[in-house]
Short mmCIF file of N, CA and C in Angstrom, two decimals:
data_model
loop_
_atom_site.label_atom_id
_atom_site.label_comp_id
_atom_site.label_asym_id
_atom_site.label_seq_id
_atom_site.Cartn_x
_atom_site.Cartn_y
_atom_site.Cartn_z
N MET R 1 50.07 284.29 -53.49
CA MET R 1 50.76 283.64 -52.39
C MET R 1 51.14 282.22 -52.82
N THR R 2 52.39 281.87 -52.63
CA THR R 2 52.89 280.55 -53.01
C THR R 2 52.64 279.55 -51.89
N ALA R 3 52.17 278.38 -52.27
CA ALA R 3 51.94 277.33 -51.28
C ALA R 3 53.27 276.80 -50.75
N LYS R 4 53.28 276.50 -49.48
CA LYS R 4 54.47 275.92 -48.83
C LYS R 4 54.71 274.52 -49.39
N PRO R 5 55.96 274.18 -49.73
CA PRO R 5 56.21 272.83 -50.24
C PRO R 5 55.95 271.78 -49.15
N ALA R 6 55.57 270.61 -49.59
CA ALA R 6 55.33 269.51 -48.65
C ALA R 6 56.62 269.17 -47.92
N THR R 7 56.50 268.77 -46.69
CA THR R 7 57.65 268.27 -45.95
C THR R 7 57.44 266.78 -45.76
N LEU R 8 58.33 266.01 -46.36
CA LEU R 8 58.28 264.56 -46.32
C LEU R 8 59.41 264.07 -45.44
N LEU R 9 59.15 263.06 -44.63
CA LEU R 9 60.15 262.55 -43.69
C LEU R 9 60.20 261.03 -43.79
N ALA R 10 61.36 260.52 -44.15
CA ALA R 10 61.59 259.07 -44.12
C ALA R 10 62.34 258.77 -42.83
N VAL R 11 61.90 257.74 -42.11
CA VAL R 11 62.54 257.38 -40.84
C VAL R 11 62.92 255.90 -40.83
N ASP R 12 63.95 255.59 -40.05
CA ASP R 12 64.35 254.21 -39.85
C ASP R 12 65.05 254.11 -38.50
N VAL R 13 64.99 252.92 -37.91
CA VAL R 13 65.57 252.69 -36.59
C VAL R 13 66.52 251.51 -36.68
N HIS R 14 67.66 251.64 -36.01
CA HIS R 14 68.64 250.56 -35.93
C HIS R 14 68.92 250.27 -34.46
N TYR R 15 68.94 248.99 -34.10
CA TYR R 15 69.15 248.57 -32.72
C TYR R 15 70.54 248.00 -32.56
N SER R 16 71.13 248.24 -31.40
CA SER R 16 72.44 247.65 -31.10
C SER R 16 72.49 247.32 -29.62
N SER R 17 73.22 246.26 -29.30
CA SER R 17 73.38 245.85 -27.91
C SER R 17 74.70 246.36 -27.38
N HIS R 18 74.67 246.90 -26.20
CA HIS R 18 75.88 247.36 -25.51
C HIS R 18 75.80 246.83 -24.10
N GLY R 19 76.85 246.23 -23.66
CA GLY R 19 76.86 245.70 -22.30
C GLY R 19 77.14 244.21 -22.33
N GLU R 20 77.28 243.65 -21.16
CA GLU R 20 77.61 242.23 -21.04
C GLU R 20 76.47 241.36 -21.52
N GLY R 21 76.82 240.35 -22.27
CA GLY R 21 75.83 239.38 -22.72
C GLY R 21 74.77 239.96 -23.64
N GLY R 22 75.06 241.12 -24.26
CA GLY R 22 74.10 241.72 -25.18
C GLY R 22 72.97 242.46 -24.50
N SER R 23 73.09 242.67 -23.19
CA SER R 23 72.02 243.39 -22.50
C SER R 23 72.17 244.89 -22.74
N GLY R 24 71.15 245.64 -22.40
CA GLY R 24 71.22 247.09 -22.56
C GLY R 24 71.05 247.53 -23.99
N GLU R 25 70.04 247.02 -24.67
CA GLU R 25 69.86 247.37 -26.07
C GLU R 25 69.52 248.84 -26.24
N GLN R 26 70.15 249.44 -27.24
CA GLN R 26 69.99 250.86 -27.55
C GLN R 26 69.55 250.99 -29.00
N ALA R 27 69.16 252.20 -29.39
CA ALA R 27 68.72 252.42 -30.77
C ALA R 27 69.21 253.76 -31.27
N SER R 28 69.38 253.81 -32.57
CA SER R 28 69.61 255.05 -33.29
C SER R 28 68.47 255.18 -34.28
N VAL R 29 67.86 256.34 -34.30
CA VAL R 29 66.77 256.59 -35.25
C VAL R 29 67.19 257.77 -36.12
N ALA R 30 67.02 257.60 -37.42
CA ALA R 30 67.42 258.64 -38.37
C ALA R 30 66.20 259.13 -39.14
N GLY R 31 66.28 260.37 -39.55
CA GLY R 31 65.25 260.97 -40.38
C GLY R 31 65.88 261.68 -41.55
N VAL R 32 65.28 261.55 -42.70
CA VAL R 32 65.71 262.24 -43.91
C VAL R 32 64.51 263.07 -44.36
N ILE R 33 64.70 264.38 -44.39
CA ILE R 33 63.64 265.30 -44.78
C ILE R 33 63.85 265.72 -46.23
N PHE R 34 62.74 265.69 -47.00
CA PHE R 34 62.80 266.11 -48.40
C PHE R 34 61.46 266.73 -48.76
N HIS R 35 61.39 267.35 -49.95
CA HIS R 35 60.19 268.10 -50.31
C HIS R 35 59.46 267.58 -51.54
N ASN R 36 60.14 266.85 -52.39
CA ASN R 36 59.53 266.32 -53.60
C ASN R 36 59.82 264.83 -53.68
N TRP R 37 58.84 264.07 -54.15
CA TRP R 37 59.00 262.62 -54.19
C TRP R 37 60.20 262.18 -55.00
N ASP R 38 60.61 262.95 -55.99
CA ASP R 38 61.74 262.54 -56.82
C ASP R 38 63.06 263.19 -56.42
N ASP R 39 63.12 263.80 -55.23
CA ASP R 39 64.37 264.40 -54.76
C ASP R 39 65.46 263.34 -54.63
N GLU R 40 66.66 263.70 -55.09
CA GLU R 40 67.81 262.80 -54.96
C GLU R 40 68.53 263.01 -53.63
N TYR R 41 68.50 264.24 -53.15
CA TYR R 41 69.23 264.59 -51.93
C TYR R 41 68.25 265.14 -50.89
N PRO R 42 68.53 264.88 -49.62
CA PRO R 42 67.65 265.40 -48.57
C PRO R 42 67.86 266.89 -48.35
N ALA R 43 66.83 267.55 -47.86
CA ALA R 43 66.94 268.94 -47.45
C ALA R 43 67.65 269.01 -46.10
N LYS R 44 67.48 267.93 -45.29
CA LYS R 44 68.05 267.89 -43.94
C LYS R 44 68.05 266.44 -43.47
N THR R 45 69.00 266.11 -42.62
CA THR R 45 69.00 264.81 -41.96
C THR R 45 69.09 265.04 -40.46
N CYS R 46 68.58 264.09 -39.69
CA CYS R 46 68.67 264.20 -38.24
C CYS R 46 68.76 262.80 -37.64
N ILE R 47 69.39 262.74 -36.48
CA ILE R 47 69.60 261.46 -35.79
C ILE R 47 69.33 261.65 -34.31
N SER R 48 68.69 260.67 -33.72
CA SER R 48 68.49 260.65 -32.27
C SER R 48 68.98 259.30 -31.75
N HIS R 49 69.46 259.31 -30.52
CA HIS R 49 69.93 258.09 -29.87
C HIS R 49 69.02 257.79 -28.69
N ILE R 50 68.65 256.55 -28.55
CA ILE R 50 67.79 256.12 -27.46
C ILE R 50 68.59 255.11 -26.64
N SER R 51 68.75 255.38 -25.35
CA SER R 51 69.62 254.54 -24.54
C SER R 51 68.98 253.23 -24.09
N HIS R 52 67.67 253.19 -23.97
CA HIS R 52 66.98 251.96 -23.56
C HIS R 52 65.74 251.79 -24.43
N VAL R 53 65.65 250.66 -25.10
CA VAL R 53 64.47 250.38 -25.92
C VAL R 53 63.76 249.16 -25.37
N ALA R 54 62.48 249.09 -25.66
CA ALA R 54 61.67 247.95 -25.21
C ALA R 54 62.15 246.67 -25.89
N ASP R 55 61.98 245.57 -25.20
CA ASP R 55 62.31 244.27 -25.78
C ASP R 55 61.40 244.00 -26.97
N TYR R 56 61.91 243.22 -27.91
CA TYR R 56 61.10 242.82 -29.05
C TYR R 56 60.08 241.78 -28.60
N VAL R 57 58.83 242.03 -28.92
CA VAL R 57 57.75 241.09 -28.63
C VAL R 57 57.07 240.79 -29.97
N PRO R 58 57.07 239.54 -30.41
CA PRO R 58 56.42 239.22 -31.69
C PRO R 58 54.97 239.72 -31.71
N GLY R 59 54.61 240.38 -32.82
CA GLY R 59 53.27 240.92 -32.97
C GLY R 59 53.07 242.27 -32.32
N GLU R 60 54.07 242.76 -31.59
CA GLU R 60 53.97 244.07 -30.94
C GLU R 60 55.21 244.91 -31.22
N PHE R 61 55.69 244.84 -32.45
CA PHE R 61 56.88 245.57 -32.88
C PHE R 61 56.73 247.07 -32.64
N TYR R 62 55.53 247.58 -32.80
CA TYR R 62 55.29 249.01 -32.63
C TYR R 62 55.70 249.50 -31.24
N LYS R 63 55.57 248.67 -30.21
CA LYS R 63 55.91 249.09 -28.85
C LYS R 63 57.41 249.38 -28.72
N ARG R 64 58.19 248.79 -29.57
CA ARG R 64 59.63 248.98 -29.57
C ARG R 64 60.04 250.17 -30.45
N GLU R 65 59.42 250.27 -31.62
CA GLU R 65 59.85 251.25 -32.61
C GLU R 65 59.17 252.61 -32.46
N LEU R 66 57.90 252.63 -32.07
CA LEU R 66 57.15 253.88 -31.98
C LEU R 66 57.81 254.92 -31.06
N PRO R 67 58.24 254.57 -29.84
CA PRO R 67 58.87 255.58 -28.99
C PRO R 67 60.13 256.18 -29.62
N CYS R 68 60.85 255.40 -30.39
CA CYS R 68 62.06 255.90 -31.06
C CYS R 68 61.70 256.97 -32.08
N ILE R 69 60.68 256.69 -32.90
CA ILE R 69 60.27 257.66 -33.92
C ILE R 69 59.71 258.92 -33.27
N LEU R 70 58.93 258.76 -32.22
CA LEU R 70 58.36 259.92 -31.54
C LEU R 70 59.46 260.78 -30.92
N GLN R 71 60.52 260.14 -30.38
CA GLN R 71 61.63 260.92 -29.83
C GLN R 71 62.32 261.73 -30.92
N LEU R 72 62.52 261.14 -32.09
CA LEU R 72 63.14 261.87 -33.21
C LEU R 72 62.29 263.10 -33.56
N LEU R 73 60.99 262.93 -33.67
CA LEU R 73 60.10 264.04 -34.02
C LEU R 73 60.18 265.16 -32.98
N THR R 74 60.16 264.78 -31.71
CA THR R 74 60.19 265.76 -30.63
C THR R 74 61.55 266.43 -30.50
N GLU R 75 62.59 265.62 -30.47
CA GLU R 75 63.94 266.13 -30.26
C GLU R 75 64.37 267.12 -31.35
N HIS R 76 63.92 266.90 -32.58
CA HIS R 76 64.33 267.75 -33.70
C HIS R 76 63.21 268.69 -34.15
N ASP R 77 62.12 268.75 -33.36
CA ASP R 77 60.97 269.61 -33.65
C ASP R 77 60.52 269.46 -35.11
N LEU R 78 60.33 268.20 -35.53
CA LEU R 78 59.93 267.91 -36.90
C LEU R 78 58.42 267.95 -37.03
N GLN R 79 57.94 268.59 -38.08
CA GLN R 79 56.51 268.70 -38.33
C GLN R 79 56.24 268.40 -39.80
N PRO R 80 56.45 267.15 -40.20
CA PRO R 80 56.25 266.79 -41.61
C PRO R 80 54.77 266.68 -41.96
N ASP R 81 54.52 266.66 -43.26
CA ASP R 81 53.17 266.42 -43.77
C ASP R 81 52.93 264.93 -43.95
N CYS R 82 54.01 264.19 -44.18
CA CYS R 82 53.92 262.75 -44.43
C CYS R 82 55.17 262.08 -43.89
N ILE R 83 55.00 260.93 -43.25
CA ILE R 83 56.12 260.15 -42.75
C ILE R 83 56.14 258.81 -43.48
N ILE R 84 57.31 258.43 -43.95
CA ILE R 84 57.51 257.15 -44.62
C ILE R 84 58.28 256.26 -43.65
N ILE R 85 57.69 255.14 -43.27
CA ILE R 85 58.32 254.23 -42.31
C ILE R 85 58.80 252.97 -43.01
N ASP R 86 59.74 252.30 -42.39
CA ASP R 86 60.21 251.00 -42.84
C ASP R 86 59.34 249.97 -42.13
N GLY R 87 58.28 249.55 -42.80
CA GLY R 87 57.35 248.61 -42.20
C GLY R 87 55.95 248.80 -42.75
N TYR R 88 54.99 248.37 -41.98
CA TYR R 88 53.60 248.39 -42.41
C TYR R 88 52.74 249.38 -41.62
N VAL R 89 51.75 249.95 -42.29
CA VAL R 89 50.69 250.70 -41.63
C VAL R 89 49.64 249.70 -41.16
N TYR R 90 49.26 248.82 -42.07
CA TYR R 90 48.31 247.75 -41.76
C TYR R 90 48.95 246.41 -42.11
N LEU R 91 48.92 245.48 -41.19
CA LEU R 91 49.56 244.18 -41.40
C LEU R 91 48.81 243.30 -42.40
N ASP R 92 47.54 243.62 -42.60
CA ASP R 92 46.75 242.88 -43.58
C ASP R 92 46.34 243.77 -44.75
N GLY R 93 46.90 244.97 -44.80
CA GLY R 93 46.61 245.91 -45.86
C GLY R 93 45.44 246.84 -45.62
N LYS R 94 44.55 246.48 -44.67
CA LYS R 94 43.37 247.33 -44.51
C LYS R 94 42.85 247.54 -43.10
N SER R 95 43.08 246.61 -42.16
CA SER R 95 42.47 246.82 -40.85
C SER R 95 43.32 246.39 -39.65
N LYS R 96 44.24 245.48 -39.80
CA LYS R 96 45.04 245.03 -38.66
C LYS R 96 46.21 246.00 -38.44
N PRO R 97 46.19 246.74 -37.32
CA PRO R 97 47.17 247.80 -37.11
C PRO R 97 48.62 247.32 -37.09
N GLY R 98 49.45 248.08 -37.76
CA GLY R 98 50.90 247.90 -37.73
C GLY R 98 51.53 249.17 -37.19
N LEU R 99 52.84 249.26 -37.25
CA LEU R 99 53.57 250.42 -36.72
C LEU R 99 53.01 251.74 -37.25
N GLY R 100 52.76 251.83 -38.55
CA GLY R 100 52.28 253.07 -39.14
C GLY R 100 50.93 253.52 -38.59
N TRP R 101 50.05 252.58 -38.32
CA TRP R 101 48.75 252.92 -37.74
C TRP R 101 48.95 253.49 -36.34
N TYR R 102 49.80 252.86 -35.54
CA TYR R 102 50.04 253.34 -34.19
C TYR R 102 50.72 254.71 -34.20
N LEU R 103 51.60 254.94 -35.16
CA LEU R 103 52.24 256.26 -35.31
C LEU R 103 51.18 257.30 -35.66
N HIS R 104 50.31 256.98 -36.60
CA HIS R 104 49.23 257.88 -37.00
C HIS R 104 48.37 258.25 -35.79
N GLU R 105 48.01 257.25 -34.98
CA GLU R 105 47.21 257.49 -33.78
C GLU R 105 47.96 258.35 -32.76
N ALA R 106 49.25 258.08 -32.57
CA ALA R 106 50.05 258.84 -31.60
C ALA R 106 50.17 260.31 -32.01
N LEU R 107 50.04 260.58 -33.30
CA LEU R 107 50.13 261.94 -33.81
C LEU R 107 48.73 262.53 -34.07
N ALA R 108 47.74 262.00 -33.37
CA ALA R 108 46.36 262.48 -33.41
C ALA R 108 45.76 262.43 -34.81
N GLY R 109 46.24 261.54 -35.65
CA GLY R 109 45.68 261.38 -36.99
C GLY R 109 45.92 262.55 -37.92
N LYS R 110 46.90 263.39 -37.59
CA LYS R 110 47.13 264.62 -38.36
C LYS R 110 48.08 264.45 -39.55
N LEU R 111 48.81 263.34 -39.60
CA LEU R 111 49.80 263.18 -40.67
C LEU R 111 49.48 261.96 -41.53
N ASN R 112 49.87 262.05 -42.78
CA ASN R 112 49.82 260.89 -43.66
C ASN R 112 51.00 259.99 -43.33
N ILE R 113 50.75 258.70 -43.31
CA ILE R 113 51.82 257.74 -43.05
C ILE R 113 51.83 256.73 -44.19
N ILE R 114 53.02 256.47 -44.71
CA ILE R 114 53.19 255.45 -45.74
C ILE R 114 54.18 254.42 -45.22
N GLY R 115 53.78 253.17 -45.26
CA GLY R 115 54.65 252.08 -44.86
C GLY R 115 55.25 251.44 -46.10
N VAL R 116 56.56 251.24 -46.07
CA VAL R 116 57.27 250.57 -47.16
C VAL R 116 57.96 249.35 -46.54
N ALA R 117 57.49 248.18 -46.90
CA ALA R 117 58.04 246.93 -46.36
C ALA R 117 58.73 246.15 -47.47
N LYS R 118 59.82 245.50 -47.08
CA LYS R 118 60.61 244.74 -48.05
C LYS R 118 60.13 243.30 -48.21
N SER R 119 59.32 242.83 -47.27
CA SER R 119 58.79 241.47 -47.39
C SER R 119 57.31 241.50 -47.03
N SER R 120 56.57 240.53 -47.54
CA SER R 120 55.14 240.53 -47.32
C SER R 120 54.75 239.60 -46.17
N PHE R 121 53.63 239.93 -45.57
CA PHE R 121 52.98 239.02 -44.63
C PHE R 121 52.01 238.19 -45.44
N SER R 122 51.57 237.08 -44.89
CA SER R 122 50.65 236.21 -45.62
C SER R 122 49.34 236.93 -45.96
N ALA R 123 48.93 237.91 -45.17
CA ALA R 123 47.68 238.62 -45.40
C ALA R 123 47.82 239.73 -46.45
N ILE R 124 49.02 240.00 -46.91
CA ILE R 124 49.26 241.05 -47.90
C ILE R 124 49.31 240.41 -49.28
N ASP R 125 48.43 240.87 -50.16
CA ASP R 125 48.43 240.29 -51.50
C ASP R 125 49.24 241.15 -52.47
N ALA R 126 49.35 240.68 -53.68
CA ALA R 126 50.18 241.32 -54.71
C ALA R 126 49.74 242.75 -55.03
N SER R 127 48.48 243.10 -54.76
CA SER R 127 48.01 244.45 -55.09
C SER R 127 48.72 245.53 -54.26
N PHE R 128 49.37 245.16 -53.17
CA PHE R 128 50.10 246.12 -52.34
C PHE R 128 51.55 246.29 -52.80
N GLY R 129 51.98 245.47 -53.73
CA GLY R 129 53.36 245.50 -54.19
C GLY R 129 53.60 246.45 -55.35
N ILE R 130 54.78 247.03 -55.36
CA ILE R 130 55.27 247.80 -56.51
C ILE R 130 56.68 247.33 -56.80
N CYS R 131 57.02 247.28 -58.07
CA CYS R 131 58.39 246.95 -58.46
C CYS R 131 59.03 248.21 -59.00
N ARG R 132 60.23 248.45 -58.55
CA ARG R 132 60.99 249.63 -58.98
C ARG R 132 62.22 249.17 -59.75
N GLY R 133 62.66 250.03 -60.65
CA GLY R 133 63.86 249.72 -61.43
C GLY R 133 63.67 248.42 -62.18
N GLU R 134 64.71 247.63 -62.20
CA GLU R 134 64.64 246.34 -62.88
C GLU R 134 64.34 245.19 -61.93
N SER R 135 64.05 245.53 -60.68
CA SER R 135 63.78 244.50 -59.69
C SER R 135 62.46 243.79 -59.97
N ILE R 136 62.46 242.49 -59.76
CA ILE R 136 61.21 241.73 -59.86
C ILE R 136 60.65 241.44 -58.47
N LYS R 137 61.41 241.83 -57.45
CA LYS R 137 60.97 241.66 -56.07
C LYS R 137 60.29 242.95 -55.61
N PRO R 138 59.01 242.89 -55.26
CA PRO R 138 58.28 244.12 -54.93
C PRO R 138 58.59 244.67 -53.54
N LEU R 139 58.26 245.94 -53.39
CA LEU R 139 58.14 246.59 -52.09
C LEU R 139 56.64 246.60 -51.80
N TYR R 140 56.25 246.44 -50.55
CA TYR R 140 54.85 246.40 -50.19
C TYR R 140 54.48 247.70 -49.50
N ILE R 141 53.48 248.38 -50.06
CA ILE R 141 53.10 249.72 -49.63
C ILE R 141 51.73 249.67 -48.95
N THR R 142 51.66 250.24 -47.75
CA THR R 142 50.39 250.44 -47.06
C THR R 142 50.36 251.88 -46.58
N SER R 143 49.17 252.41 -46.33
CA SER R 143 49.10 253.83 -45.99
C SER R 143 47.87 254.15 -45.15
N ILE R 144 47.93 255.32 -44.52
CA ILE R 144 46.79 255.89 -43.80
C ILE R 144 46.87 257.40 -43.98
N GLY R 145 45.71 258.02 -44.23
CA GLY R 145 45.67 259.47 -44.46
C GLY R 145 45.90 259.82 -45.92
N ILE R 146 46.31 258.86 -46.70
CA ILE R 146 46.57 259.04 -48.13
C ILE R 146 46.12 257.74 -48.79
N ASP R 147 45.44 257.84 -49.92
CA ASP R 147 44.91 256.62 -50.52
C ASP R 147 46.04 255.73 -51.04
N GLN R 148 45.74 254.46 -51.09
CA GLN R 148 46.71 253.43 -51.44
C GLN R 148 47.37 253.68 -52.79
N ALA R 149 46.59 254.00 -53.80
CA ALA R 149 47.13 254.21 -55.15
C ALA R 149 48.11 255.38 -55.18
N THR R 150 47.77 256.47 -54.48
CA THR R 150 48.66 257.64 -54.43
C THR R 150 49.94 257.30 -53.67
N ALA R 151 49.81 256.57 -52.58
CA ALA R 151 51.01 256.17 -51.83
C ALA R 151 51.93 255.33 -52.70
N GLN R 152 51.37 254.37 -53.43
CA GLN R 152 52.19 253.53 -54.31
C GLN R 152 52.84 254.36 -55.41
N THR R 153 52.09 255.28 -56.01
CA THR R 153 52.63 256.15 -57.06
C THR R 153 53.78 257.00 -56.52
N ASN R 154 53.60 257.55 -55.31
CA ASN R 154 54.64 258.39 -54.71
C ASN R 154 55.92 257.60 -54.46
N ILE R 155 55.81 256.41 -53.90
CA ILE R 155 57.01 255.61 -53.62
C ILE R 155 57.66 255.17 -54.94
N ALA R 156 56.86 254.82 -55.92
CA ALA R 156 57.40 254.45 -57.24
C ALA R 156 58.14 255.61 -57.88
N ALA R 157 57.71 256.85 -57.61
CA ALA R 157 58.31 258.05 -58.21
C ALA R 157 59.59 258.50 -57.51
N MET R 158 59.89 257.91 -56.36
CA MET R 158 61.09 258.34 -55.62
C MET R 158 62.35 258.10 -56.44
N HIS R 159 63.34 258.94 -56.21
CA HIS R 159 64.59 258.87 -56.96
C HIS R 159 65.29 257.53 -56.76
N GLY R 160 65.94 257.09 -57.82
CA GLY R 160 66.76 255.89 -57.77
C GLY R 160 66.30 254.87 -58.78
N LYS R 161 67.26 254.16 -59.33
CA LYS R 161 66.90 253.17 -60.35
C LYS R 161 66.89 251.75 -59.82
N PHE R 162 66.98 251.60 -58.50
CA PHE R 162 66.98 250.28 -57.90
C PHE R 162 65.70 250.07 -57.09
N ARG R 163 65.56 248.88 -56.55
CA ARG R 163 64.37 248.51 -55.78
C ARG R 163 64.10 249.48 -54.64
N ILE R 164 65.14 249.79 -53.86
CA ILE R 164 65.00 250.69 -52.72
C ILE R 164 65.30 252.12 -53.19
N PRO R 165 64.37 253.06 -52.99
CA PRO R 165 64.63 254.45 -53.39
C PRO R 165 65.86 255.02 -52.69
N THR R 166 66.52 255.94 -53.36
CA THR R 166 67.76 256.55 -52.87
C THR R 166 67.64 257.06 -51.44
N LEU R 167 66.61 257.85 -51.15
CA LEU R 167 66.50 258.44 -49.80
C LEU R 167 66.13 257.42 -48.73
N LEU R 168 65.43 256.36 -49.10
CA LEU R 168 65.14 255.30 -48.11
C LEU R 168 66.40 254.51 -47.80
N LYS R 169 67.22 254.31 -48.80
CA LYS R 169 68.52 253.65 -48.58
C LYS R 169 69.41 254.54 -47.70
N GLN R 170 69.36 255.85 -47.95
CA GLN R 170 70.18 256.77 -47.18
C GLN R 170 69.77 256.80 -45.71
N VAL R 171 68.47 256.82 -45.42
CA VAL R 171 68.04 256.87 -44.02
C VAL R 171 68.43 255.58 -43.30
N ASP R 172 68.37 254.45 -44.00
CA ASP R 172 68.80 253.17 -43.43
C ASP R 172 70.30 253.23 -43.08
N GLN R 173 71.11 253.75 -44.00
CA GLN R 173 72.55 253.85 -43.76
C GLN R 173 72.86 254.81 -42.62
N LEU R 174 72.15 255.92 -42.55
CA LEU R 174 72.39 256.90 -41.47
C LEU R 174 72.16 256.29 -40.09
N CYS R 175 71.05 255.58 -39.93
CA CYS R 175 70.78 255.04 -38.59
C CYS R 175 71.74 253.90 -38.25
N ARG R 176 72.16 253.13 -39.24
CA ARG R 176 73.14 252.06 -38.98
C ARG R 176 74.50 252.65 -38.59
N GLU R 177 74.94 253.67 -39.31
CA GLU R 177 76.21 254.33 -38.99
C GLU R 177 76.14 254.99 -37.62
N ALA R 178 75.02 255.59 -37.30
CA ALA R 178 74.87 256.25 -35.99
C ALA R 178 74.88 255.24 -34.86
N GLY R 179 74.47 254.03 -35.14
CA GLY R 179 74.45 252.97 -34.13
C GLY R 179 75.83 252.60 -33.65
N GLY R 180 76.85 252.92 -34.41
CA GLY R 180 78.22 252.62 -34.02
C GLY R 180 78.84 253.66 -33.12
N LYS R 181 78.12 254.76 -32.89
CA LYS R 181 78.62 255.85 -32.05
C LYS R 181 78.14 255.68 -30.62
N PRO R 182 78.87 256.26 -29.66
CA PRO R 182 78.40 256.20 -28.27
C PRO R 182 77.02 256.83 -28.14
N VAL R 183 76.20 256.25 -27.30
CA VAL R 183 74.85 256.73 -27.10
C VAL R 183 74.75 257.46 -25.78
N ALA R 184 74.26 258.68 -25.81
CA ALA R 184 74.08 259.46 -24.60
C ALA R 184 72.86 258.96 -23.84
N ASN R 185 72.86 259.12 -22.54
CA ASN R 185 71.70 258.74 -21.75
C ASN R 185 70.53 259.63 -22.06
N THR R 186 69.35 259.02 -22.19
CA THR R 186 68.14 259.81 -22.44
C THR R 186 67.10 259.46 -21.41
#
């Protein structure tokens, strides 16, 4: 019997304001599904639109982004083995919860979550960074459900010769492009 291939899901959220004075903020959340860390192309892509998102509150980013990711998972009946988010699992690398930790908790701790952040917090040291391609600017990797070294190795192995892996760049572009489309009420 052949083992089922892993289902990996990279997600990203893009916010846009519609309405007078920038009120009525909406979001587009995109997902790129793939099966191998070095895949160049996704097996599937999906997009969800959220008509009303929570206001941004410093230190509570997860309250804004988490409902968007959960809607994508539910709306498209996604059941990945691992989710890669744009952000942190732990804001200090080990105990202060970030978006990835809250996502892990919302999913009953059943999935591995890897956070890929483009900039560091003061509590994140160089050991969380990986450099890809010829870039000297690191990506900062945090994880839950999967050990730190494996998470870093997996992100380093992703396709692409630049700092940002091909599929992470693609999910970012998908949600930004989707943000320009009309958003249905949800």
